[in-house]
Structures are given as C-alpha cells and as structure tokens.
Amino acid sequence: KIVGNNVHPGTAKGVMVNALSLAARIHAEVPADEAPETTEGYEGFYHLASMKGTVDRAEMHYIIRDFDRKQFEARKRKMMEIAKKVGKGLHPDCYIELVIEDSYYNMREKVVEHPHILDIAQQAMRDCHITPEMKPIRGGTDGAQLSFMGLPCPNLFTGGYNYHGKHEFVTLEGMEKAVQVIVRIAELTAKRGQ
C-alpha cells in the first residue's frame, strides 16, 4: 500500500506526493530481467500481477517465485529494500507499507523426500504410452500447499494448455489420458502396498 498526499496541481510543489509516481518508482527498481516474461525453467522471478491507484493511494501486488528457498528469501528482502529506498524522505503523512504473505513454497523440497512417488507417476505415464517430462512448475499449485501439509503431490498434467490466458483450453483426449494415468497410479500404488 502506498499513501500519497493529493493537493491541487497548481499548488503542489513541495507538498504533493503522488502515490502513482511512487508505484512507478518501486516497479522501476525491480529487476526487469527477473520477470516471468524474461525468465524460464528454474529461474526465479518478480511478477507484478496488479497495480491500481490514484494520487492519494496506490496498491501493487507482486507474486515472487523461486525454486531455491534462500533465493526466495533474498527476493523478499530485495522488495523490502526497494520499499525503504523509495519511501525515504517522504512527507510525514505519506508512507509505503509492504506486506509479504507466503502463499506457496516450492513443492520440490518435499516431493524429493519421497522419490517413490515420482517413480510411480513416471511408470504410470509410460504404461499409458506417455513419455514423462520433468519440468519445473513456475507458479503455485494446490499440490504445493498439500505437499507442505504432509501429502507430497508432484504436479501432473491435466490435458490443458495456455493456463490463465485468454486462450486457455483443455482437450478431451488430454483429459482422458490424465484419467488413465491417475487410475494407473492407483493400481501401481495398490500393488506396492501388497
């Protein structure tokens, strides 16, 4: 949250603090080459998901992701440093309030503790004539939350494409294959338990 000070533009010199200008300065400090659109694979990022406001007040919402816990913590510290730098020397009634809420950690650190889960999922895919591809998930999933609650959940496919975009879709064939893999995982897990 960014709180500015709105006054008439004609008498603004030395008094107005434009919250939108502060928001722009904050975003300009975030490394431009560490955004989702400029990174891939296991590279972490800062994602400006929304920004709204007026001269008086502005809000920015970032999603911060990294595949390494130390780098993830460093990214959060970077955002704190940026807020402090941009907020330095503001009018006494103006401020920048940074709220950091951890929503997802990278599930990999929990899933790798149970390698048999990946072995079963990969075997199920091969049994269903699918070549397994191990790729990093560059966003949060329900599986990440479940993994940290003690139920390790690797992210499998659903048959969907272009997630969260206006061209998102899923094919019937892809969904059928996903169901076949889930059934095969259950069968292999049951056999393993015998």
PDB file of C-alpha atoms in Angstrom:
ATOM      1  CA  LYS A   1       0.000   0.000   0.000  1.00  0.00           C
ATOM      2  CA  ILE A   2       1.277   3.437  -0.913  1.00  0.00           C
ATOM      3  CA  VAL A   3      -0.227   6.529   0.704  1.00  0.00           C
ATOM      4  CA  GLY A   4       0.437   9.823  -1.029  1.00  0.00           C
ATOM      5  CA  ASN A   5      -0.693  13.399  -0.498  1.00  0.00           C
ATOM      6  CA  ASN A   6      -3.063  14.924  -3.031  1.00  0.00           C
ATOM      7  CA  VAL A   7      -3.356  18.676  -3.395  1.00  0.00           C
ATOM      8  CA  HIS A   8      -4.349  20.939  -6.262  1.00  0.00           C
ATOM      9  CA  PRO A   9      -1.722  20.649  -9.037  1.00  0.00           C
ATOM     10  CA  GLY A  10      -1.403  24.438  -9.079  1.00  0.00           C
ATOM     11  CA  THR A  11      -0.081  24.471  -5.506  1.00  0.00           C
ATOM     12  CA  ALA A  12       1.556  21.032  -5.495  1.00  0.00           C
ATOM     13  CA  LYS A  13       5.232  21.975  -5.417  1.00  0.00           C
ATOM     14  CA  GLY A  14       6.865  20.584  -2.290  1.00  0.00           C
ATOM     15  CA  VAL A  15       3.542  19.296  -0.952  1.00  0.00           C
ATOM     16  CA  MET A  16       2.051  16.738  -3.341  1.00  0.00           C
ATOM     17  CA  VAL A  17       3.258  13.165  -3.078  1.00  0.00           C
ATOM     18  CA  ASN A  18       1.843  11.196  -5.987  1.00  0.00           C
ATOM     19  CA  ALA A  19       1.244   7.589  -4.916  1.00  0.00           C
ATOM     20  CA  LEU A  20       1.168   6.509  -8.569  1.00  0.00           C
ATOM     21  CA  SER A  21       4.594   8.045  -9.162  1.00  0.00           C
ATOM     22  CA  LEU A  22       5.908   6.185  -6.128  1.00  0.00           C
ATOM     23  CA  ALA A  23       4.437   2.951  -7.504  1.00  0.00           C
ATOM     24  CA  ALA A  24       6.208   3.556 -10.806  1.00  0.00           C
ATOM     25  CA  ARG A  25       9.484   4.188  -8.955  1.00  0.00           C
ATOM     26  CA  ILE A  26       9.062   0.966  -6.992  1.00  0.00           C
ATOM     27  CA  HIS A  27       8.489  -1.054 -10.135  1.00  0.00           C
ATOM     28  CA  ALA A  28      11.449   0.602 -11.850  1.00  0.00           C
ATOM     29  CA  GLU A  29      13.671  -0.710  -9.028  1.00  0.00           C
ATOM     30  CA  VAL A  30      12.535  -4.321  -9.505  1.00  0.00           C
ATOM     31  CA  PRO A  31      14.996  -6.154 -11.793  1.00  0.00           C
ATOM     32  CA  ALA A  32      13.371  -6.064 -15.247  1.00  0.00           C
ATOM     33  CA  ASP A  33      15.270  -9.153 -16.355  1.00  0.00           C
ATOM     34  CA  GLU A  34      13.760 -11.167 -13.480  1.00  0.00           C
ATOM     35  CA  ALA A  35      10.121 -11.131 -14.600  1.00  0.00           C
ATOM     36  CA  PRO A  36       8.074 -14.137 -15.793  1.00  0.00           C
ATOM     37  CA  GLU A  37       8.298 -12.901 -19.375  1.00  0.00           C
ATOM     38  CA  THR A  38      12.116 -12.777 -19.259  1.00  0.00           C
ATOM     39  CA  THR A  39      12.857 -15.974 -17.312  1.00  0.00           C
ATOM     40  CA  GLU A  40      12.309 -19.685 -17.795  1.00  0.00           C
ATOM     41  CA  GLY A  41      12.934 -23.072 -16.255  1.00  0.00           C
ATOM     42  CA  TYR A  42      14.368 -22.834 -12.763  1.00  0.00           C
ATOM     43  CA  GLU A  43      14.924 -19.059 -12.860  1.00  0.00           C
ATOM     44  CA  GLY A  44      13.026 -17.178 -10.162  1.00  0.00           C
ATOM     45  CA  PHE A  45      11.025 -14.021 -10.815  1.00  0.00           C
ATOM     46  CA  TYR A  46       9.098 -10.987  -9.572  1.00  0.00           C
ATOM     47  CA  HIS A  47       5.652 -10.746 -11.166  1.00  0.00           C
ATOM     48  CA  LEU A  48       3.673  -7.505 -10.946  1.00  0.00           C
ATOM     49  CA  ALA A  49       0.205  -9.065 -11.004  1.00  0.00           C
ATOM     50  CA  SER A  50      -1.833  -5.896 -10.415  1.00  0.00           C
ATOM     51  CA  MET A  51      -1.458  -2.183  -9.811  1.00  0.00           C
ATOM     52  CA  LYS A  52      -4.189   0.350  -9.152  1.00  0.00           C
ATOM     53  CA  GLY A  53      -4.496   3.705  -7.569  1.00  0.00           C
ATOM     54  CA  THR A  54      -4.878   7.446  -7.560  1.00  0.00           C
ATOM     55  CA  VAL A  55      -2.653  10.315  -6.462  1.00  0.00           C
ATOM     56  CA  ASP A  56      -3.759   9.661  -2.858  1.00  0.00           C
ATOM     57  CA  ARG A  57      -3.338   5.928  -2.662  1.00  0.00           C
ATOM     58  CA  ALA A  58      -1.949   3.093  -4.752  1.00  0.00           C
ATOM     59  CA  GLU A  59      -1.646  -0.657  -4.404  1.00  0.00           C
ATOM     60  CA  MET A  60       0.671  -3.074  -6.113  1.00  0.00           C
ATOM     61  CA  HIS A  61       0.506  -6.857  -5.892  1.00  0.00           C
ATOM     62  CA  TYR A  62       3.570  -8.906  -6.739  1.00  0.00           C
ATOM     63  CA  ILE A  63       3.991 -12.643  -6.905  1.00  0.00           C
ATOM     64  CA  ILE A  64       7.512 -13.701  -6.018  1.00  0.00           C
ATOM     65  CA  ARG A  65       8.685 -17.163  -7.052  1.00  0.00           C
ATOM     66  CA  ASP A  66      11.959 -19.010  -6.763  1.00  0.00           C
ATOM     67  CA  PHE A  67      12.996 -22.645  -6.810  1.00  0.00           C
ATOM     68  CA  ASP A  68      15.619 -22.162  -4.113  1.00  0.00           C
ATOM     69  CA  ARG A  69      14.455 -21.212  -0.599  1.00  0.00           C
ATOM     70  CA  LYS A  70      17.493 -18.956   0.053  1.00  0.00           C
ATOM     71  CA  GLN A  71      16.939 -17.106  -3.224  1.00  0.00           C
ATOM     72  CA  PHE A  72      13.232 -16.821  -2.395  1.00  0.00           C
ATOM     73  CA  GLU A  73      14.078 -15.169   0.936  1.00  0.00           C
ATOM     74  CA  ALA A  74      16.586 -12.893  -0.842  1.00  0.00           C
ATOM     75  CA  ARG A  75      13.863 -11.773  -3.259  1.00  0.00           C
ATOM     76  CA  LYS A  76      11.615 -10.823  -0.342  1.00  0.00           C
ATOM     77  CA  ARG A  77      14.469  -8.855   1.241  1.00  0.00           C
ATOM     78  CA  LYS A  78      15.020  -7.078  -2.092  1.00  0.00           C
ATOM     79  CA  MET A  79      11.383  -5.909  -2.067  1.00  0.00           C
ATOM     80  CA  MET A  80      11.834  -4.596   1.496  1.00  0.00           C
ATOM     81  CA  GLU A  81      14.961  -2.693   0.431  1.00  0.00           C
ATOM     82  CA  ILE A  82      13.128  -1.177  -2.543  1.00  0.00           C
ATOM     83  CA  ALA A  83      10.202  -0.038  -0.372  1.00  0.00           C
ATOM     84  CA  LYS A  84      12.598   1.524   2.133  1.00  0.00           C
ATOM     85  CA  LYS A  85      14.613   3.288  -0.585  1.00  0.00           C
ATOM     86  CA  VAL A  86      11.586   4.731  -2.406  1.00  0.00           C
ATOM     87  CA  GLY A  87       9.855   5.662   0.858  1.00  0.00           C
ATOM     88  CA  LYS A  88      12.835   7.540   2.280  1.00  0.00           C
ATOM     89  CA  GLY A  89      12.223  11.237   2.959  1.00  0.00           C
ATOM     90  CA  LEU A  90       8.502  11.313   2.153  1.00  0.00           C
ATOM     91  CA  HIS A  91       6.058  13.879   3.545  1.00  0.00           C
ATOM     92  CA  PRO A  92       5.247  12.827   7.157  1.00  0.00           C
ATOM     93  CA  ASP A  93       1.683  11.782   6.274  1.00  0.00           C
ATOM     94  CA  CYS A  94       2.835   9.604   3.385  1.00  0.00           C
ATOM     95  CA  TYR A  95       4.216   6.103   3.555  1.00  0.00           C
ATOM     96  CA  ILE A  96       4.831   2.817   1.820  1.00  0.00           C
ATOM     97  CA  GLU A  97       3.546  -0.260   3.618  1.00  0.00           C
ATOM     98  CA  LEU A  98       4.944  -3.558   2.388  1.00  0.00           C
ATOM     99  CA  VAL A  99       3.044  -6.709   3.327  1.00  0.00           C
ATOM    100  CA  ILE A 100       4.650 -10.039   2.478  1.00  0.00           C
ATOM    101  CA  GLU A 101       2.495 -13.137   2.703  1.00  0.00           C
ATOM    102  CA  ASP A 102       3.944 -16.521   1.857  1.00  0.00           C
ATOM    103  CA  SER A 103       1.354 -18.405  -0.163  1.00  0.00           C
ATOM    104  CA  TYR A 104       3.357 -21.189  -1.797  1.00  0.00           C
ATOM    105  CA  TYR A 105       6.766 -22.684  -1.297  1.00  0.00           C
ATOM    106  CA  ASN A 106       8.344 -24.810  -3.979  1.00  0.00           C
ATOM    107  CA  MET A 107       6.966 -28.318  -3.552  1.00  0.00           C
ATOM    108  CA  ARG A 108      10.143 -29.918  -4.882  1.00  0.00           C
ATOM    109  CA  GLU A 109      11.829 -29.825  -1.476  1.00  0.00           C
ATOM    110  CA  LYS A 110       9.029 -32.015  -0.071  1.00  0.00           C
ATOM    111  CA  VAL A 111       8.470 -34.262  -3.084  1.00  0.00           C
ATOM    112  CA  VAL A 112      12.155 -35.264  -3.387  1.00  0.00           C
ATOM    113  CA  GLU A 113      11.953 -36.693   0.135  1.00  0.00           C
ATOM    114  CA  HIS A 114       9.627 -39.351  -1.337  1.00  0.00           C
ATOM    115  CA  PRO A 115      11.232 -40.447  -4.638  1.00  0.00           C
ATOM    116  CA  HIS A 116       8.890 -43.434  -4.981  1.00  0.00           C
ATOM    117  CA  ILE A 117       6.048 -41.009  -5.729  1.00  0.00           C
ATOM    118  CA  LEU A 118       7.833 -39.734  -8.822  1.00  0.00           C
ATOM    119  CA  ASP A 119       8.839 -43.284  -9.793  1.00  0.00           C
ATOM    120  CA  ILE A 120       5.211 -44.434  -9.651  1.00  0.00           C
ATOM    121  CA  ALA A 121       3.926 -41.401 -11.590  1.00  0.00           C
ATOM    122  CA  GLN A 122       6.556 -41.850 -14.303  1.00  0.00           C
ATOM    123  CA  GLN A 123       5.860 -45.583 -14.582  1.00  0.00           C
ATOM    124  CA  ALA A 124       2.120 -44.898 -14.811  1.00  0.00           C
ATOM    125  CA  MET A 125       2.747 -42.466 -17.660  1.00  0.00           C
ATOM    126  CA  ARG A 126       4.941 -44.943 -19.522  1.00  0.00           C
ATOM    127  CA  ASP A 127       2.296 -47.647 -19.015  1.00  0.00           C
ATOM    128  CA  CYS A 128      -0.203 -45.253 -20.639  1.00  0.00           C
ATOM    129  CA  HIS A 129       2.170 -44.639 -23.592  1.00  0.00           C
ATOM    130  CA  ILE A 130       3.194 -41.165 -22.416  1.00  0.00           C
ATOM    131  CA  THR A 131       6.835 -40.112 -22.226  1.00  0.00           C
ATOM    132  CA  PRO A 132       7.300 -38.395 -18.842  1.00  0.00           C
ATOM    133  CA  GLU A 133       8.837 -34.917 -18.983  1.00  0.00           C
ATOM    134  CA  MET A 134      10.157 -33.454 -15.744  1.00  0.00           C
ATOM    135  CA  LYS A 135       9.698 -29.677 -15.888  1.00  0.00           C
ATOM    136  CA  PRO A 136       9.622 -27.029 -13.173  1.00  0.00           C
ATOM    137  CA  ILE A 137       6.232 -25.575 -12.318  1.00  0.00           C
ATOM    138  CA  ARG A 138       6.687 -21.815 -12.417  1.00  0.00           C
ATOM    139  CA  GLY A 139       3.644 -20.969 -10.374  1.00  0.00           C
ATOM    140  CA  GLY A 140       1.714 -22.010  -7.318  1.00  0.00           C
ATOM    141  CA  THR A 141      -0.461 -25.095  -7.272  1.00  0.00           C
ATOM    142  CA  ASP A 142      -2.742 -26.832  -4.816  1.00  0.00           C
ATOM    143  CA  GLY A 143      -0.140 -29.602  -4.803  1.00  0.00           C
ATOM    144  CA  ALA A 144       2.424 -27.214  -3.332  1.00  0.00           C
ATOM    145  CA  GLN A 145       0.175 -26.467  -0.382  1.00  0.00           C
ATOM    146  CA  LEU A 146      -0.684 -30.142   0.125  1.00  0.00           C
ATOM    147  CA  SER A 147       3.000 -31.085  -0.041  1.00  0.00           C
ATOM    148  CA  PHE A 148       3.782 -28.771   2.866  1.00  0.00           C
ATOM    149  CA  MET A 149       0.836 -30.203   4.799  1.00  0.00           C
ATOM    150  CA  GLY A 150       2.456 -33.644   4.690  1.00  0.00           C
ATOM    151  CA  LEU A 151       0.913 -35.043   1.497  1.00  0.00           C
ATOM    152  CA  PRO A 152       3.628 -34.783  -1.183  1.00  0.00           C
ATOM    153  CA  CYS A 153       1.988 -34.057  -4.533  1.00  0.00           C
ATOM    154  CA  PRO A 154       4.018 -33.785  -7.720  1.00  0.00           C
ATOM    155  CA  ASN A 155       2.255 -31.749 -10.359  1.00  0.00           C
ATOM    156  CA  LEU A 156       0.939 -33.958 -13.159  1.00  0.00           C
ATOM    157  CA  PHE A 157      -0.678 -32.973 -16.415  1.00  0.00           C
ATOM    158  CA  THR A 158      -4.385 -32.242 -16.935  1.00  0.00           C
ATOM    159  CA  GLY A 159      -4.512 -32.005 -20.706  1.00  0.00           C
ATOM    160  CA  GLY A 160      -4.740 -28.221 -20.545  1.00  0.00           C
ATOM    161  CA  TYR A 161      -2.791 -25.548 -22.390  1.00  0.00           C
ATOM    162  CA  ASN A 162      -2.101 -21.792 -22.096  1.00  0.00           C
ATOM    163  CA  TYR A 163      -3.055 -21.617 -18.410  1.00  0.00           C
ATOM    164  CA  HIS A 164      -4.512 -18.345 -17.097  1.00  0.00           C
ATOM    165  CA  GLY A 165      -4.516 -16.774 -20.545  1.00  0.00           C
ATOM    166  CA  LYS A 166      -7.397 -15.863 -22.802  1.00  0.00           C
ATOM    167  CA  HIS A 167      -6.512 -18.857 -24.990  1.00  0.00           C
ATOM    168  CA  GLU A 168      -6.599 -21.443 -22.173  1.00  0.00           C
ATOM    169  CA  PHE A 169      -8.166 -24.727 -23.221  1.00  0.00           C
ATOM    170  CA  VAL A 170      -8.211 -28.428 -22.467  1.00  0.00           C
ATOM    171  CA  THR A 171      -8.646 -31.306 -24.888  1.00  0.00           C
ATOM    172  CA  LEU A 172     -10.929 -34.253 -24.273  1.00  0.00           C
ATOM    173  CA  GLU A 173      -8.113 -36.583 -25.306  1.00  0.00           C
ATOM    174  CA  GLY A 174      -5.756 -34.949 -22.827  1.00  0.00           C
ATOM    175  CA  MET A 175      -8.285 -35.261 -20.004  1.00  0.00           C
ATOM    176  CA  GLU A 176      -8.848 -38.928 -20.885  1.00  0.00           C
ATOM    177  CA  LYS A 177      -5.095 -39.567 -20.751  1.00  0.00           C
ATOM    178  CA  ALA A 178      -4.873 -37.780 -17.396  1.00  0.00           C
ATOM    179  CA  VAL A 179      -7.629 -40.020 -16.009  1.00  0.00           C
ATOM    180  CA  GLN A 180      -5.863 -43.132 -17.356  1.00  0.00           C
ATOM    181  CA  VAL A 181      -2.649 -42.056 -15.622  1.00  0.00           C
ATOM    182  CA  ILE A 182      -4.461 -41.392 -12.330  1.00  0.00           C
ATOM    183  CA  VAL A 183      -6.088 -44.838 -12.446  1.00  0.00           C
ATOM    184  CA  ARG A 184      -2.727 -46.437 -13.244  1.00  0.00           C
ATOM    185  CA  ILE A 185      -1.088 -44.570 -10.339  1.00  0.00           C
ATOM    186  CA  ALA A 186      -3.761 -46.018  -8.029  1.00  0.00           C
ATOM    187  CA  GLU A 187      -3.134 -49.524  -9.398  1.00  0.00           C
ATOM    188  CA  LEU A 188       0.648 -49.264  -9.023  1.00  0.00           C
ATOM    189  CA  THR A 189       0.314 -47.815  -5.532  1.00  0.00           C
ATOM    190  CA  ALA A 190      -2.021 -50.649  -4.501  1.00  0.00           C
ATOM    191  CA  LYS A 191       0.455 -53.246  -5.852  1.00  0.00           C
ATOM    192  CA  ARG A 192       3.292 -51.548  -3.995  1.00  0.00           C
ATOM    193  CA  GLY A 193       1.335 -51.767  -0.744  1.00  0.00           C
ATOM    194  CA  GLN A 194       0.831 -55.550  -1.020  1.00  0.00           C
TER     195      GLN A 194
END
